[in-house]
PDB file of C-alpha atoms in Angstrom:
ATOM      1  CA  MET A  27     -18.563  -2.163   0.828  1.00  0.00           C
ATOM      2  CA  ALA A  28     -15.276  -3.869   0.108  1.00  0.00           C
ATOM      3  CA  GLY A  29     -12.199  -2.486   1.739  1.00  0.00           C
ATOM      4  CA  THR A  30     -14.032  -1.289   4.808  1.00  0.00           C
ATOM      5  CA  ASN A  31     -13.523  -3.572   7.919  1.00  0.00           C
ATOM      6  CA  SER A  32     -14.148  -2.232  10.677  1.00  0.00           C
ATOM      7  CA  ASP A  33     -12.284  -4.364  12.952  1.00  0.00           C
ATOM      8  CA  ARG A  34      -9.468  -1.777  11.958  1.00  0.00           C
ATOM      9  CA  GLN A  35      -8.548   1.725  13.414  1.00  0.00           C
ATOM     10  CA  LEU A  36     -10.846   4.218  11.720  1.00  0.00           C
ATOM     11  CA  LEU A  37      -8.294   6.781  10.904  1.00  0.00           C
ATOM     12  CA  ALA A  38     -10.539  10.386  11.949  1.00  0.00           C
ATOM     13  CA  GLU A  39      -7.543  13.496  11.947  1.00  0.00           C
ATOM     14  CA  GLY A  40      -5.939  16.499   9.645  1.00  0.00           C
ATOM     15  CA  PRO A  41      -6.672  19.622   8.547  1.00  0.00           C
ATOM     16  CA  ALA A  42     -10.887  20.336   7.855  1.00  0.00           C
ATOM     17  CA  VAL A  43     -12.651  20.413   4.893  1.00  0.00           C
ATOM     18  CA  ILE A  44     -14.318  23.353   3.358  1.00  0.00           C
ATOM     19  CA  LEU A  45     -16.748  23.409   0.893  1.00  0.00           C
ATOM     20  CA  VAL A  46     -18.096  26.893  -0.371  1.00  0.00           C
ATOM     21  CA  GLU A  47     -21.362  26.650  -1.560  1.00  0.00           C
ATOM     22  CA  PRO A  48     -21.540  23.704  -2.821  1.00  0.00           C
ATOM     23  CA  GLN A  49     -24.094  22.427  -5.238  1.00  0.00           C
ATOM     24  CA  MET A  50     -25.034  18.459  -5.847  1.00  0.00           C
ATOM     25  CA  GLY A  51     -25.516  16.391  -2.470  1.00  0.00           C
ATOM     26  CA  GLU A  52     -24.033  13.793  -4.403  1.00  0.00           C
ATOM     27  CA  ASN A  53     -21.032  15.395  -4.486  1.00  0.00           C
ATOM     28  CA  ILE A  54     -20.488  16.001  -0.786  1.00  0.00           C
ATOM     29  CA  GLY A  55     -21.273  12.239  -0.280  1.00  0.00           C
ATOM     30  CA  MET A  56     -17.774  11.655  -3.060  1.00  0.00           C
ATOM     31  CA  VAL A  57     -16.192  14.236  -0.489  1.00  0.00           C
ATOM     32  CA  ALA A  58     -16.682  12.935   2.055  1.00  0.00           C
ATOM     33  CA  ARG A  59     -15.731   9.068   0.936  1.00  0.00           C
ATOM     34  CA  ALA A  60     -12.565  10.815  -0.349  1.00  0.00           C
ATOM     35  CA  MET A  61     -11.814  12.061   3.095  1.00  0.00           C
ATOM     36  CA  ALA A  62     -12.416   8.661   4.804  1.00  0.00           C
ATOM     37  CA  ASN A  63     -10.465   7.040   2.328  1.00  0.00           C
ATOM     38  CA  PHE A  64      -7.302   8.661   3.582  1.00  0.00           C
ATOM     39  CA  GLY A  65      -7.954   9.264   6.924  1.00  0.00           C
ATOM     40  CA  LEU A  66      -9.869  12.897   6.774  1.00  0.00           C
ATOM     41  CA  ALA A  67     -12.553  13.633   9.027  1.00  0.00           C
ATOM     42  CA  GLU A  68     -14.187  16.936   9.716  1.00  0.00           C
ATOM     43  CA  LEU A  69     -16.429  18.596   7.042  1.00  0.00           C
ATOM     44  CA  ARG A  70     -17.303  22.121   6.550  1.00  0.00           C
ATOM     45  CA  LEU A  71     -19.762  23.528   4.660  1.00  0.00           C
ATOM     46  CA  VAL A  72     -20.476  27.142   3.356  1.00  0.00           C
ATOM     47  CA  ASN A  73     -24.343  27.395   2.454  1.00  0.00           C
ATOM     48  CA  PRO A  74     -24.990  24.840   0.108  1.00  0.00           C
ATOM     49  CA  ARG A  75     -27.039  25.146  -2.064  1.00  0.00           C
ATOM     50  CA  ASP A  76     -29.379  22.472  -1.509  1.00  0.00           C
ATOM     51  CA  GLY A  77     -29.481  22.561   2.444  1.00  0.00           C
ATOM     52  CA  TRP A  78     -28.476  20.526   5.414  1.00  0.00           C
ATOM     53  CA  PRO A  79     -29.037  17.180   5.852  1.00  0.00           C
ATOM     54  CA  ASN A  80     -28.932  15.995   2.090  1.00  0.00           C
ATOM     55  CA  GLU A  81     -30.070  12.682   1.498  1.00  0.00           C
ATOM     56  CA  ARG A  82     -27.798  12.436  -1.728  1.00  0.00           C
ATOM     57  CA  ALA A  83     -25.030  12.951   0.431  1.00  0.00           C
ATOM     58  CA  GLN A  84     -25.574  10.517   2.890  1.00  0.00           C
ATOM     59  CA  ALA A  85     -25.966   7.521  -0.233  1.00  0.00           C
ATOM     60  CA  THR A  86     -23.256   8.390  -2.255  1.00  0.00           C
ATOM     61  CA  ALA A  87     -21.300   9.149   0.823  1.00  0.00           C
ATOM     62  CA  SER A  88     -21.276   5.356   0.807  1.00  0.00           C
ATOM     63  CA  LYS A  89     -20.502   4.335   4.693  1.00  0.00           C
ATOM     64  CA  ALA A  90     -18.593   7.678   5.310  1.00  0.00           C
ATOM     65  CA  ASP A  91     -21.415   8.315   8.364  1.00  0.00           C
ATOM     66  CA  HIS A  92     -18.903   9.239  10.691  1.00  0.00           C
ATOM     67  CA  ILE A  93     -17.802  12.638   8.158  1.00  0.00           C
ATOM     68  CA  ILE A  94     -21.490  12.451   7.489  1.00  0.00           C
ATOM     69  CA  GLU A  95     -23.116  12.539  10.437  1.00  0.00           C
ATOM     70  CA  ALA A  96     -20.040  15.398  11.583  1.00  0.00           C
ATOM     71  CA  THR A  97     -20.413  16.969   9.193  1.00  0.00           C
ATOM     72  CA  LYS A  98     -21.053  21.418   9.805  1.00  0.00           C
ATOM     73  CA  VAL A  99     -22.570  24.351   8.179  1.00  0.00           C
ATOM     74  CA  TYR A 100     -21.644  27.900   8.315  1.00  0.00           C
ATOM     75  CA  ASP A 101     -23.554  30.614   6.500  1.00  0.00           C
ATOM     76  CA  THR A 102     -20.343  32.390   5.299  1.00  0.00           C
ATOM     77  CA  LEU A 103     -16.415  31.084   4.849  1.00  0.00           C
ATOM     78  CA  GLU A 104     -15.225  33.697   7.071  1.00  0.00           C
ATOM     79  CA  GLN A 105     -17.591  31.952   9.517  1.00  0.00           C
ATOM     80  CA  ALA A 106     -15.709  28.234   8.653  1.00  0.00           C
ATOM     81  CA  ILE A 107     -12.735  29.347   8.999  1.00  0.00           C
ATOM     82  CA  ALA A 108     -12.626  31.856  12.298  1.00  0.00           C
ATOM     83  CA  ASP A 109     -11.431  28.770  14.849  1.00  0.00           C
ATOM     84  CA  LEU A 110      -8.007  28.269  11.977  1.00  0.00           C
ATOM     85  CA  ASN A 111      -4.691  29.235  12.803  1.00  0.00           C
ATOM     86  CA  PHE A 112      -3.929  28.239   8.121  1.00  0.00           C
ATOM     87  CA  VAL A 113      -5.590  27.772   4.983  1.00  0.00           C
ATOM     88  CA  TYR A 114      -4.674  26.545   1.432  1.00  0.00           C
ATOM     89  CA  ALA A 115      -7.268  27.632  -1.341  1.00  0.00           C
ATOM     90  CA  THR A 116      -7.352  25.182  -3.958  1.00  0.00           C
ATOM     91  CA  THR A 117      -7.045  26.650  -7.242  1.00  0.00           C
ATOM     92  CA  ALA A 118      -6.355  25.694 -10.701  1.00  0.00           C
ATOM     93  CA  ARG A 119      -5.927  29.087 -12.101  1.00  0.00           C
ATOM     94  CA  GLU A 120      -3.237  31.790 -12.166  1.00  0.00           C
ATOM     95  CA  ARG A 121      -4.145  34.175  -9.487  1.00  0.00           C
ATOM     96  CA  ASP A 122      -3.527  37.832  -9.149  1.00  0.00           C
ATOM     97  CA  GLY A 123      -1.766  39.056  -5.662  1.00  0.00           C
ATOM     98  CA  TYR A 124       1.668  37.882  -3.954  1.00  0.00           C
ATOM     99  CA  LYS A 125       0.246  35.075  -1.916  1.00  0.00           C
ATOM    100  CA  PRO A 126       2.729  31.659  -2.307  1.00  0.00           C
ATOM    101  CA  VAL A 127       1.362  28.947  -3.833  1.00  0.00           C
ATOM    102  CA  ARG A 128       2.271  25.668  -3.540  1.00  0.00           C
ATOM    103  CA  SER A 129       2.454  22.040  -4.633  1.00  0.00           C
ATOM    104  CA  PRO A 130      -0.268  19.279  -3.081  1.00  0.00           C
ATOM    105  CA  VAL A 131       3.342  18.004  -1.547  1.00  0.00           C
ATOM    106  CA  VAL A 132       4.672  20.712   0.225  1.00  0.00           C
ATOM    107  CA  ALA A 133       1.362  21.535   0.602  1.00  0.00           C
ATOM    108  CA  ALA A 134       0.408  18.253   2.799  1.00  0.00           C
ATOM    109  CA  GLU A 135       3.537  18.966   4.156  1.00  0.00           C
ATOM    110  CA  THR A 136       2.868  22.091   5.640  1.00  0.00           C
ATOM    111  CA  LEU A 137      -0.269  21.335   6.873  1.00  0.00           C
ATOM    112  CA  ARG A 138       1.068  17.906   8.359  1.00  0.00           C
ATOM    113  CA  ALA A 139       3.817  19.957  10.346  1.00  0.00           C
ATOM    114  CA  LYS A 140       1.416  22.439  11.997  1.00  0.00           C
ATOM    115  CA  PHE A 141      -1.451  19.467  12.582  1.00  0.00           C
ATOM    116  CA  LYS A 142       1.789  18.130  14.787  1.00  0.00           C
ATOM    117  CA  ALA A 143       2.834  21.445  16.269  1.00  0.00           C
ATOM    118  CA  GLY A 144      -1.408  21.855  17.643  1.00  0.00           C
ATOM    119  CA  GLU A 145      -2.435  24.503  15.138  1.00  0.00           C
ATOM    120  CA  GLY A 146      -6.003  24.448  13.175  1.00  0.00           C
ATOM    121  CA  THR A 147      -5.420  23.743   9.489  1.00  0.00           C
ATOM    122  CA  GLY A 148      -7.967  23.310   7.012  1.00  0.00           C
ATOM    123  CA  ILE A 149      -8.484  23.270   3.513  1.00  0.00           C
ATOM    124  CA  LEU A 150     -11.153  25.275   0.197  1.00  0.00           C
ATOM    125  CA  PHE A 151     -12.434  24.104  -2.469  1.00  0.00           C
ATOM    126  CA  GLY A 152     -14.425  26.453  -4.209  1.00  0.00           C
ATOM    127  CA  ARG A 153     -18.010  25.666  -6.005  1.00  0.00           C
ATOM    128  CA  GLU A 154     -18.305  22.711  -9.015  1.00  0.00           C
ATOM    129  CA  ARG A 155     -18.749  25.698 -11.869  1.00  0.00           C
ATOM    130  CA  TRP A 156     -16.324  28.368 -11.828  1.00  0.00           C
ATOM    131  CA  GLY A 157     -14.804  27.469  -8.039  1.00  0.00           C
ATOM    132  CA  LEU A 158     -13.457  29.826  -5.605  1.00  0.00           C
ATOM    133  CA  THR A 159     -13.565  34.252  -5.785  1.00  0.00           C
ATOM    134  CA  ASN A 160     -10.803  36.389  -5.332  1.00  0.00           C
ATOM    135  CA  GLU A 161     -12.207  37.669  -2.278  1.00  0.00           C
ATOM    136  CA  GLU A 162     -12.832  34.330  -0.972  1.00  0.00           C
ATOM    137  CA  VAL A 163      -8.446  33.055  -2.052  1.00  0.00           C
ATOM    138  CA  ALA A 164      -7.816  36.012  -0.285  1.00  0.00           C
ATOM    139  CA  LEU A 165      -8.703  35.051   3.122  1.00  0.00           C
ATOM    140  CA  ALA A 166      -6.764  31.774   3.003  1.00  0.00           C
ATOM    141  CA  ASP A 167      -2.941  32.473   3.580  1.00  0.00           C
ATOM    142  CA  GLU A 168      -1.605  30.308   0.741  1.00  0.00           C
ATOM    143  CA  ILE A 169      -2.937  28.970  -2.193  1.00  0.00           C
ATOM    144  CA  VAL A 170      -1.975  24.713  -3.510  1.00  0.00           C
ATOM    145  CA  THR A 171      -2.781  24.256  -7.233  1.00  0.00           C
ATOM    146  CA  PHE A 172      -2.126  20.595  -8.460  1.00  0.00           C
ATOM    147  CA  PRO A 173       0.212  19.645 -11.323  1.00  0.00           C
ATOM    148  CA  VAL A 174      -2.938  18.915 -14.375  1.00  0.00           C
ATOM    149  CA  ASN A 175      -3.566  19.528 -17.721  1.00  0.00           C
ATOM    150  CA  PRO A 176      -3.150  22.843 -18.773  1.00  0.00           C
ATOM    151  CA  ALA A 177      -5.258  22.952 -21.497  1.00  0.00           C
ATOM    152  CA  PHE A 178      -7.972  20.671 -19.170  1.00  0.00           C
ATOM    153  CA  ALA A 179      -7.576  21.669 -15.617  1.00  0.00           C
ATOM    154  CA  SER A 180     -11.103  21.299 -14.002  1.00  0.00           C
ATOM    155  CA  LEU A 181     -11.537  18.867 -11.651  1.00  0.00           C
ATOM    156  CA  ASN A 182     -14.250  17.903 -10.369  1.00  0.00           C
ATOM    157  CA  ILE A 183     -14.123  18.632  -6.438  1.00  0.00           C
ATOM    158  CA  ALA A 184     -14.628  15.438  -4.923  1.00  0.00           C
ATOM    159  CA  GLN A 185     -11.176  14.126  -7.481  1.00  0.00           C
ATOM    160  CA  ALA A 186      -9.902  17.891  -5.698  1.00  0.00           C
ATOM    161  CA  VAL A 187     -10.605  16.430  -2.099  1.00  0.00           C
ATOM    162  CA  LEU A 188      -9.566  12.970  -3.300  1.00  0.00           C
ATOM    163  CA  LEU A 189      -5.481  14.242  -4.290  1.00  0.00           C
ATOM    164  CA  MET A 190      -5.391  16.038  -1.111  1.00  0.00           C
ATOM    165  CA  SER A 191      -6.567  13.683   0.891  1.00  0.00           C
ATOM    166  CA  TYR A 192      -4.012  11.055  -0.610  1.00  0.00           C
ATOM    167  CA  GLU A 193      -1.129  13.737  -0.425  1.00  0.00           C
ATOM    168  CA  TRP A 194      -2.307  14.048   3.698  1.00  0.00           C
ATOM    169  CA  MET A 195      -1.963  10.105   4.139  1.00  0.00           C
ATOM    170  CA  LYS A 196       1.365   9.793   2.258  1.00  0.00           C
ATOM    171  CA  SER A 197       2.697  13.260   4.249  1.00  0.00           C
ATOM    172  CA  GLY A 198       1.975  11.181   7.555  1.00  0.00           C
ATOM    173  CA  MET A 199       4.039   8.238   6.315  1.00  0.00           C
ATOM    174  CA  GLY A 200       7.489   6.894   7.234  1.00  0.00           C
ATOM    175  CA  ASP A 201       7.651   4.539   4.111  1.00  0.00           C
ATOM    176  CA  LEU A 202       6.599   6.132   1.020  1.00  0.00           C
ATOM    177  CA  GLY A 203       7.229   2.430  -0.829  1.00  0.00           C
ATOM    178  CA  ALA A 204       5.309   0.047   2.589  1.00  0.00           C
ATOM    179  CA  VAL A 205       2.310  -1.467   1.132  1.00  0.00           C
ATOM    180  CA  PRO A 206      -0.861  -2.892   3.493  1.00  0.00           C
ATOM    181  CA  PHE A 207      -0.824  -5.861   2.115  1.00  0.00           C
ATOM    182  CA  GLN A 208       2.148  -8.751   1.071  1.00  0.00           C
ATOM    183  CA  ALA A 209       1.496 -11.661  -1.646  1.00  0.00           C
ATOM    184  CA  LEU A 210       1.676 -14.384   0.492  1.00  0.00           C
ATOM    185  CA  GLU A 211       4.465 -16.597   0.693  1.00  0.00           C
ATOM    186  CA  GLN A 212       4.967 -19.637  -1.446  1.00  0.00           C
ATOM    187  CA  ARG A 213       7.863 -21.805  -0.743  1.00  0.00           C
ATOM    188  CA  PRO A 214      10.241 -22.088  -4.005  1.00  0.00           C
ATOM    189  CA  SER A 215       9.561 -25.267  -5.386  1.00  0.00           C
ATOM    190  CA  THR A 216      12.372 -28.449  -5.518  1.00  0.00           C
ATOM    191  CA  LYS A 217      14.357 -29.527  -9.001  1.00  0.00           C
ATOM    192  CA  ASP A 218      12.689 -32.798  -7.867  1.00  0.00           C
ATOM    193  CA  GLN A 219       9.345 -31.299  -7.880  1.00  0.00           C
ATOM    194  CA  LEU A 220      10.245 -29.875 -12.099  1.00  0.00           C
ATOM    195  CA  PHE A 221      11.316 -32.522 -12.956  1.00  0.00           C
ATOM    196  CA  GLY A 222       7.809 -34.681 -12.610  1.00  0.00           C
ATOM    197  CA  LEU A 223       6.664 -31.403 -14.190  1.00  0.00           C
ATOM    198  CA  PHE A 224       9.273 -32.565 -16.801  1.00  0.00           C
ATOM    199  CA  ASP A 225       7.641 -36.221 -16.672  1.00  0.00           C
ATOM    200  CA  GLN A 226       4.157 -35.603 -17.096  1.00  0.00           C
ATOM    201  CA  LEU A 227       4.105 -33.103 -19.653  1.00  0.00           C
ATOM    202  CA  GLU A 228       6.251 -34.750 -21.752  1.00  0.00           C
ATOM    203  CA  GLU A 229       4.357 -37.701 -21.604  1.00  0.00           C
ATOM    204  CA  ALA A 230       1.184 -36.278 -22.397  1.00  0.00           C
ATOM    205  CA  LEU A 231       2.097 -34.881 -25.282  1.00  0.00           C
ATOM    206  CA  ASP A 232       3.928 -37.653 -26.429  1.00  0.00           C
ATOM    207  CA  ALA A 233       0.723 -40.020 -25.975  1.00  0.00           C
ATOM    208  CA  ARG A 234      -0.408 -36.812 -28.632  1.00  0.00           C
ATOM    209  CA  ASN A 235       2.212 -37.562 -30.831  1.00  0.00           C
ATOM    210  CA  TYR A 236       3.088 -34.126 -30.499  1.00  0.00           C
ATOM    211  CA  PHE A 237       6.966 -34.343 -31.070  1.00  0.00           C
ATOM    212  CA  HIS A 238       6.956 -34.896 -35.078  1.00  0.00           C
ATOM    213  CA  PRO A 239       9.117 -35.734 -36.197  1.00  0.00           C
ATOM    214  CA  ALA A 240      10.807 -38.475 -33.575  1.00  0.00           C
ATOM    215  CA  GLY A 241      14.104 -36.951 -35.083  1.00  0.00           C
ATOM    216  CA  LYS A 242      13.331 -33.737 -33.667  1.00  0.00           C
ATOM    217  CA  LYS A 243      11.999 -34.785 -30.242  1.00  0.00           C
ATOM    218  CA  PRO A 244      15.531 -34.338 -28.525  1.00  0.00           C
ATOM    219  CA  LYS A 245      15.473 -30.497 -29.597  1.00  0.00           C
ATOM    220  CA  MET A 246      11.611 -30.065 -28.754  1.00  0.00           C
ATOM    221  CA  VAL A 247      12.142 -31.475 -25.100  1.00  0.00           C
ATOM    222  CA  ASP A 248      15.171 -28.829 -24.675  1.00  0.00           C
ATOM    223  CA  ASN A 249      13.212 -25.933 -25.679  1.00  0.00           C
ATOM    224  CA  LEU A 250      10.055 -26.884 -23.607  1.00  0.00           C
ATOM    225  CA  ARG A 251      12.031 -28.123 -20.300  1.00  0.00           C
ATOM    226  CA  ALA A 252      14.079 -23.963 -21.592  1.00  0.00           C
ATOM    227  CA  VAL A 253      10.197 -22.420 -21.404  1.00  0.00           C
ATOM    228  CA  LEU A 254       9.166 -24.028 -18.212  1.00  0.00           C
ATOM    229  CA  SER A 255      12.811 -23.014 -16.108  1.00  0.00           C
ATOM    230  CA  ARG A 256      12.605 -19.692 -17.382  1.00  0.00           C
ATOM    231  CA  ARG A 257      11.825 -18.255 -13.691  1.00  0.00           C
ATOM    232  CA  ALA A 258      11.515 -19.713 -10.085  1.00  0.00           C
ATOM    233  CA  PHE A 259       8.294 -22.620 -10.369  1.00  0.00           C
ATOM    234  CA  THR A 260       6.742 -22.498  -6.240  1.00  0.00           C
ATOM    235  CA  GLU A 261       5.876 -26.034  -4.549  1.00  0.00           C
ATOM    236  CA  GLN A 262       1.650 -23.742  -5.283  1.00  0.00           C
ATOM    237  CA  GLU A 263       2.860 -23.103  -8.988  1.00  0.00           C
ATOM    238  CA  ILE A 264       4.036 -26.674  -9.527  1.00  0.00           C
ATOM    239  CA  SER A 265       0.828 -28.120  -8.315  1.00  0.00           C
ATOM    240  CA  VAL A 266      -1.514 -25.526 -10.271  1.00  0.00           C
ATOM    241  CA  LEU A 267       0.110 -26.448 -13.605  1.00  0.00           C
ATOM    242  CA  ARG A 268       0.463 -30.681 -12.665  1.00  0.00           C
ATOM    243  CA  GLY A 269      -3.570 -30.429 -11.684  1.00  0.00           C
ATOM    244  CA  VAL A 270      -4.762 -28.796 -15.382  1.00  0.00           C
ATOM    245  CA  ILE A 271      -2.372 -31.337 -17.135  1.00  0.00           C
ATOM    246  CA  SER A 272      -3.651 -34.166 -15.153  1.00  0.00           C
ATOM    247  CA  SER A 273      -6.966 -32.917 -16.543  1.00  0.00           C
ATOM    248  CA  LEU A 274      -6.684 -32.428 -20.185  1.00  0.00           C
ATOM    249  CA  ASP A 275      -5.125 -36.097 -19.758  1.00  0.00           C
ATOM    250  CA  ARG A 276      -7.914 -37.851 -18.350  1.00  0.00           C
ATOM    251  CA  PHE A 277     -10.648 -35.489 -19.921  1.00  0.00           C
ATOM    252  CA  THR A 278     -11.941 -34.494 -23.685  1.00  0.00           C
ATOM    253  CA  ARG A 279     -13.949 -32.259 -25.143  1.00  0.00           C
ATOM    254  CA  LYS A 280     -16.715 -34.573 -25.071  1.00  0.00           C
ATOM    255  CA  SER A 281     -16.733 -36.867 -21.759  1.00  0.00           C
ATOM    256  CA  PRO A 282     -15.975 -33.292 -19.443  1.00  0.00           C
ATOM    257  CA  ARG A 283     -15.126 -34.217 -16.145  1.00  0.00           C
ATOM    258  CA  GLY A 284     -18.260 -34.215 -13.951  1.00  0.00           C
ATOM    259  CA  SER A 285     -20.170 -35.908 -17.397  1.00  0.00           C
ATOM    260  CA  GLY A 286     -20.553 -38.836 -15.788  1.00  0.00           C
ATOM    261  CA  SER A 287     -19.004 -40.344 -18.853  1.00  0.00           C
ATOM    262  CA  LEU A 288     -16.004 -42.273 -17.297  1.00  0.00           C
ATOM    263  CA  PRO A 289     -12.252 -40.937 -17.732  1.00  0.00           C
ATOM    264  CA  ARG A 290     -10.285 -42.264 -20.187  1.00  0.00           C
ATOM    265  CA  PRO A 291      -7.103 -44.655 -18.585  1.00  0.00           C
ATOM    266  CA  SER A 292      -3.755 -42.646 -18.391  1.00  0.00           C
ATOM    267  CA  LYS A 293       0.119 -43.075 -18.126  1.00  0.00           C
ATOM    268  CA  THR A 294       1.100 -41.093 -15.357  1.00  0.00           C
ATOM    269  CA  PRO A 295       4.401 -41.147 -14.592  1.00  0.00           C
ATOM    270  CA  SER A 296       5.645 -42.760 -11.270  1.00  0.00           C
ATOM    271  CA  LYS A 297       7.153 -39.513  -9.551  1.00  0.00           C
ATOM    272  CA  ALA A 298       4.368 -38.185 -10.110  1.00  0.00           C
ATOM    273  CA  PRO A 299       3.111 -37.298  -6.240  1.00  0.00           C
ATOM    274  CA  LYS A 300      -0.124 -37.378  -5.187  1.00  0.00           C
ATOM    275  CA  GLU A 301      -1.021 -33.301  -6.261  1.00  0.00           C
ATOM    276  CA  THR A 302      -1.262 -34.587  -9.644  1.00  0.00           C
ATOM    277  CA  SER A 303      -5.210 -35.290  -9.851  1.00  0.00           C
ATOM    278  CA  SER A 304      -7.687 -34.091 -11.395  1.00  0.00           C
ATOM    279  CA  ASP A 305      -8.562 -32.453  -8.337  1.00  0.00           C
ATOM    280  CA  ASP A 306      -5.998 -30.379  -8.148  1.00  0.00           C
ATOM    281  CA  SER A 307      -6.890 -28.827 -11.260  1.00  0.00           C
ATOM    282  CA  ASN A 308      -8.158 -24.831  -9.579  1.00  0.00           C
ATOM    283  CA  GLY A 309      -4.645 -24.766  -7.682  1.00  0.00           C
ATOM    284  CA  GLU A 310      -6.839 -24.122  -4.192  1.00  0.00           C
TER     285      GLU A 310
END
């Protein structure tokens, strides 16, 4: 799938994701995919309706095979969390009781701290249709709830897992503004290259009587140069623009490039560099 790279480090750590009585294999597969996106790896199922293993879960996991193949199944929730030290229960509804309620950000930071301390942690997610029961929430240490539209608070189970997985990933980032890649660095164009663009464009327009009436030409040229000078072009951008102009200048609609017809003569300014040929029109 797009975005996967087997040559890079596969993150596989963090709290266990525990699905209580999940109904559809497709949802389990999408949960596994969401976990894999953000570095979680341990999936536990409590009494899945359609049994396990599940072909539909495998198919929708989109190559998150390391999670699907290691999934553990339990008969009861008590069994699924028996070896854990700290557990969150996710819910969108206000519950009676005295358990602390945390935001996803605070919950993820708490889980990260406990994970670093060597504690076993988990996050409970309820059934697709009606979530967790009060008795199941009571088995957790704290509640985590999401800031959602109060009139439309229901989340798909895979969406809920995705949100918590994302917060888990963020909690381990030293710089929240960091990104995995950057735009390719390009050298700024020189003024001489920009002047060459001016000359080429103005000559092409002048040949088509764009500057009409003649008395307005100086002002029209000034306006055109002001538009093209509004920001600092890179060398690559200058090359792309000049390639476009060359293509428009050399070929007509009736005789386009590649049609077999000879291009019409072009009066290319003497300052035009080699990259102004029509071969540069794709910017490569």
